[in-house]
Coordinates of C-alpha atoms in Angstrom, one line a residue:
Chain S
X1 CA 3.3 20.8 -86.1
X2 CA 1.0 18.3 -84.3
X3 CA -2.3 20.1 -84.9
X4 CA -5.6 18.6 -84.3
X5 CA -8.8 20.2 -85.5
X6 CA -12.4 19.6 -84.6
X7 CA -15.5 20.5 -86.5
X8 CA -17.9 22.0 -85.6
X9 CA -16.5 24.2 -82.8
X10 CA -20.0 24.5 -81.4
X11 CA -23.4 23.1 -82.3
X12 CA -27.0 23.5 -81.0
X13 CA -29.4 20.7 -81.7
X14 CA -32.9 19.7 -80.7
X15 CA -33.6 16.9 -78.4
X16 CA -33.9 13.6 -80.2
X17 CA -31.7 14.5 -83.2
X18 CA -28.2 13.2 -83.9
X19 CA -25.0 15.2 -84.1
X20 CA -21.7 14.3 -85.7
X21 CA -18.4 15.7 -84.5
X22 CA -15.2 15.4 -86.6
X23 CA -11.7 15.1 -85.3
X24 CA -8.7 15.4 -87.7
X25 CA -5.0 15.2 -87.2
X26 CA -3.7 17.7 -89.7
X27 CA 0.0 17.1 -90.0
X28 CA 0.5 13.6 -88.6
X29 CA -1.0 10.2 -88.7
X30 CA -2.8 8.8 -85.7
X31 CA -3.8 5.2 -85.4
X32 CA -5.3 6.0 -82.0
X33 CA -7.6 8.9 -81.1
X34 CA -9.4 9.6 -77.9
X35 CA -12.7 11.2 -77.1
X36 CA -13.3 13.1 -73.9
X37 CA -16.1 15.1 -72.4
X38 CA -15.7 17.9 -70.0
X39 CA -18.4 19.5 -67.8
X40 CA -18.0 23.1 -66.6
X41 CA -15.1 23.5 -64.1
X42 CA -14.4 19.8 -64.2
X43 CA -11.6 17.8 -65.7
X44 CA -11.6 15.7 -68.8
X45 CA -13.3 12.3 -68.6
X46 CA -12.2 9.7 -71.2
X47 CA -15.2 8.4 -73.1
X48 CA -13.6 6.1 -75.6
X49 CA -10.5 5.1 -77.4
X50 CA -10.8 5.1 -81.2
X51 CA -8.6 2.8 -83.2
X52 CA -8.2 3.1 -87.0
X53 CA -9.8 0.2 -88.7
X54 CA -11.3 -1.4 -85.7
X55 CA -14.0 -1.0 -83.1
X56 CA -13.7 1.7 -80.5
X57 CA -13.1 0.8 -76.8
X58 CA -15.6 2.5 -74.5
X59 CA -15.0 3.4 -70.9
X60 CA -17.3 2.0 -68.2
X61 CA -20.6 3.8 -68.1
X62 CA -20.4 5.2 -71.7
X63 CA -23.2 3.9 -73.9
X64 CA -21.6 2.7 -77.2
X65 CA -25.0 2.8 -79.0
X66 CA -25.5 6.4 -78.1
X67 CA -22.0 7.6 -78.8
X68 CA -21.0 6.1 -82.1
X69 CA -17.3 6.4 -83.0
X70 CA -15.8 5.8 -86.4
X71 CA -12.1 5.9 -87.1
X72 CA -12.1 5.5 -90.9
X73 CA -8.6 6.8 -91.7
X74 CA -5.3 7.6 -90.0
X75 CA -6.3 11.3 -89.8
X76 CA -10.0 11.2 -89.1
X77 CA -12.3 10.0 -86.3
X78 CA -15.9 11.0 -85.8
X79 CA -18.2 10.9 -82.8
X80 CA -21.9 10.8 -83.4
X81 CA -24.2 11.6 -80.5
X82 CA -27.4 9.8 -81.4
X83 CA -30.8 10.8 -80.1
X84 CA -29.3 13.6 -78.1
X85 CA -30.8 14.8 -74.8
X86 CA -30.2 17.9 -72.8
X87 CA -28.0 15.9 -70.4
X88 CA -25.6 15.3 -73.4
X89 CA -24.8 19.0 -73.5
X90 CA -21.1 19.2 -72.8
X91 CA -17.7 20.1 -74.2
X92 CA -16.4 17.3 -76.3
X93 CA -12.7 17.1 -76.9
X94 CA -10.7 14.7 -79.0
X95 CA -7.0 14.0 -78.9
X96 CA -4.8 12.2 -81.3
X97 CA -1.6 10.2 -80.6
X98 CA 1.3 10.7 -82.9
X99 CA 2.3 7.1 -83.2
X100 CA 4.3 7.5 -86.4
X101 CA 6.5 10.1 -84.9
X102 CA 7.5 7.7 -82.2
X103 CA 6.8 10.1 -79.3
X104 CA 3.3 8.9 -78.5
X105 CA 2.4 12.3 -77.3
X106 CA -1.3 13.2 -77.3
X107 CA -2.4 16.4 -78.9
X108 CA -5.8 17.8 -78.3
X109 CA -8.3 19.5 -80.5
X110 CA -9.9 22.8 -79.6
X111 CA -13.1 21.1 -78.5
X112 CA -16.8 21.1 -79.6
X113 CA -19.4 22.7 -77.5
X114 CA -22.7 20.8 -77.8
X115 CA -25.9 22.3 -76.5
X116 CA -29.1 20.1 -76.7
X117 CA -32.3 22.1 -76.4
Chain G
X1 CA -7.5 2.4 -58.9
X2 CA -5.3 5.0 -60.6
X3 CA -5.7 8.4 -59.0
X4 CA -4.4 11.9 -59.8
X5 CA -5.0 14.7 -57.4
X6 CA -4.1 18.3 -58.1
X7 CA -3.8 21.1 -55.5
X8 CA -4.7 23.8 -55.0
X9 CA -8.0 23.9 -56.9
X10 CA -7.6 27.6 -57.5
X11 CA -4.7 30.0 -57.1
X12 CA -4.5 33.7 -57.3
X13 CA -1.1 35.4 -57.7
X14 CA 0.1 38.9 -58.2
X15 CA 2.1 39.4 -61.3
X16 CA 5.7 38.4 -60.5
X17 CA 4.7 36.3 -57.5
X18 CA 6.3 32.9 -58.0
X19 CA 4.5 29.7 -56.8
X20 CA 4.1 26.0 -57.4
X21 CA 1.2 23.7 -58.4
X22 CA 1.1 20.2 -57.2
X23 CA 0.1 16.9 -58.8
X24 CA 0.2 13.8 -56.7
X25 CA -0.5 10.4 -58.2
X26 CA -1.2 6.9 -57.2
X27 CA -0.8 4.6 -60.2
X28 CA 0.6 1.3 -61.1
X29 CA 2.9 1.2 -64.0
X30 CA 3.5 4.9 -64.7
X31 CA 4.4 5.5 -68.3
X32 CA 4.6 9.3 -68.2
X33 CA 3.3 12.4 -66.4
X34 CA 2.0 15.2 -68.5
X35 CA 1.2 18.8 -67.9
X36 CA -1.3 20.7 -70.1
X37 CA -2.6 24.3 -70.1
X38 CA -6.2 24.8 -70.9
X39 CA -7.8 28.2 -71.6
X40 CA -11.6 28.6 -71.2
X41 CA -13.5 27.1 -74.1
X42 CA -10.4 25.5 -75.7
X43 CA -8.7 22.1 -75.7
X44 CA -5.6 21.4 -73.6
X45 CA -2.3 22.6 -74.9
X46 CA 0.6 20.3 -74.3
X47 CA 3.4 21.7 -72.0
X48 CA 5.6 18.9 -70.7
X49 CA 6.1 15.2 -70.4
X50 CA 8.1 13.7 -67.5
X51 CA 9.0 10.0 -67.4
X52 CA 11.2 9.3 -64.4
X53 CA 11.8 10.6 -60.9
X54 CA 14.3 13.4 -60.8
X55 CA 13.5 14.6 -64.3
X56 CA 13.0 18.3 -64.8
X57 CA 11.8 20.3 -67.9
X58 CA 11.6 24.0 -68.4
X59 CA 9.7 26.3 -70.8
X60 CA 9.9 30.0 -70.4
X61 CA 8.5 30.8 -66.9
X62 CA 7.4 27.2 -66.3
X63 CA 9.4 24.4 -64.8
X64 CA 8.1 20.9 -64.2
X65 CA 9.7 18.3 -61.8
X66 CA 8.8 14.7 -60.9
X67 CA 9.3 12.5 -57.9
X68 CA 8.0 9.0 -57.3
X69 CA 4.7 10.3 -55.9
X70 CA 4.2 13.8 -57.2
X71 CA 5.0 16.4 -59.7
X72 CA 5.3 20.2 -59.3
X73 CA 4.8 22.9 -61.9
X74 CA 6.8 25.9 -60.8
X75 CA 5.8 29.3 -62.2
X76 CA 8.5 31.9 -61.9
X77 CA 7.5 35.6 -62.0
X78 CA 4.1 34.9 -63.7
X79 CA 2.4 37.3 -66.0
X80 CA -1.4 37.8 -66.5
X81 CA -1.2 35.8 -69.7
X82 CA -0.2 32.7 -67.7
X83 CA -3.8 32.7 -66.3
X84 CA -5.3 29.4 -67.3
X85 CA -6.3 26.0 -65.9
X86 CA -3.3 23.7 -65.6
X87 CA -4.0 20.0 -65.9
X88 CA -1.8 17.1 -64.9
X89 CA -2.3 13.7 -66.4
X90 CA -0.7 10.3 -66.1
X91 CA -0.3 7.6 -68.6
X92 CA -0.7 4.1 -67.4
X93 CA 0.1 1.0 -69.2
X94 CA -3.5 -0.2 -69.6
X95 CA -3.5 -2.8 -72.3
X96 CA -2.3 -1.2 -75.5
X97 CA -4.1 2.0 -75.3
X98 CA -1.9 3.8 -72.9
X99 CA -4.7 6.2 -71.9
X100 CA -4.3 9.4 -69.9
X101 CA -5.9 9.9 -66.6
X102 CA -6.4 13.5 -65.7
X103 CA -6.4 15.4 -62.4
X104 CA -9.1 18.0 -61.8
X105 CA -6.8 20.9 -62.6
X106 CA -5.6 24.1 -60.9
X107 CA -7.2 27.3 -62.0
X108 CA -4.5 29.9 -62.0
X109 CA -5.3 33.6 -62.0
X110 CA -2.4 36.1 -62.3
X111 CA -3.4 39.7 -61.4
X112 CA -1.7 42.7 -63.0

């Protein structure tokens, strides 16, 4: 149980294009999902908190117009990197909180490796 | 400001050589301390949650303990497959989101 998937697992795109990453909770409902980015040999940095049916909450320094988050259902959140640049290349990881189960544990997806050329 | 510090940054052990990883924290309103394992190129895998000082949890060769200022992840007789980065995170009661703040991790290598 408590499986979170991400799609795609890796993507290469050209500078200036947009890329969408999906995060799904497969066997539980998640009113809250979180998006992190991780640079090589560094820890996870929270980018934003995604709430089903409402606007995402972004961490300080994260451009909300560049990183568009949509949490359209209790099992799906998407992160769109708009007008991507090489410095956006990173490992993006989502997590989902099992709010219905009452444990409030966070379960992480396998991550998406984004490379912008 | 909430801070989570993990030490050492890297640890190399021989198979069977027990050791401990440290996670010290300075937070206001701790609502849980979490340990995760992360393999290269993958997302973190949940290991333990600890909520109060004195609490201990075990899973196979791993045992996590918690005090008011730090947590330890004890690894008993490790095997090469225990090689991974171990992340510690704290949940603080920030508004209603209850976000996790991560430490920088300890990269563990267990040599056969």
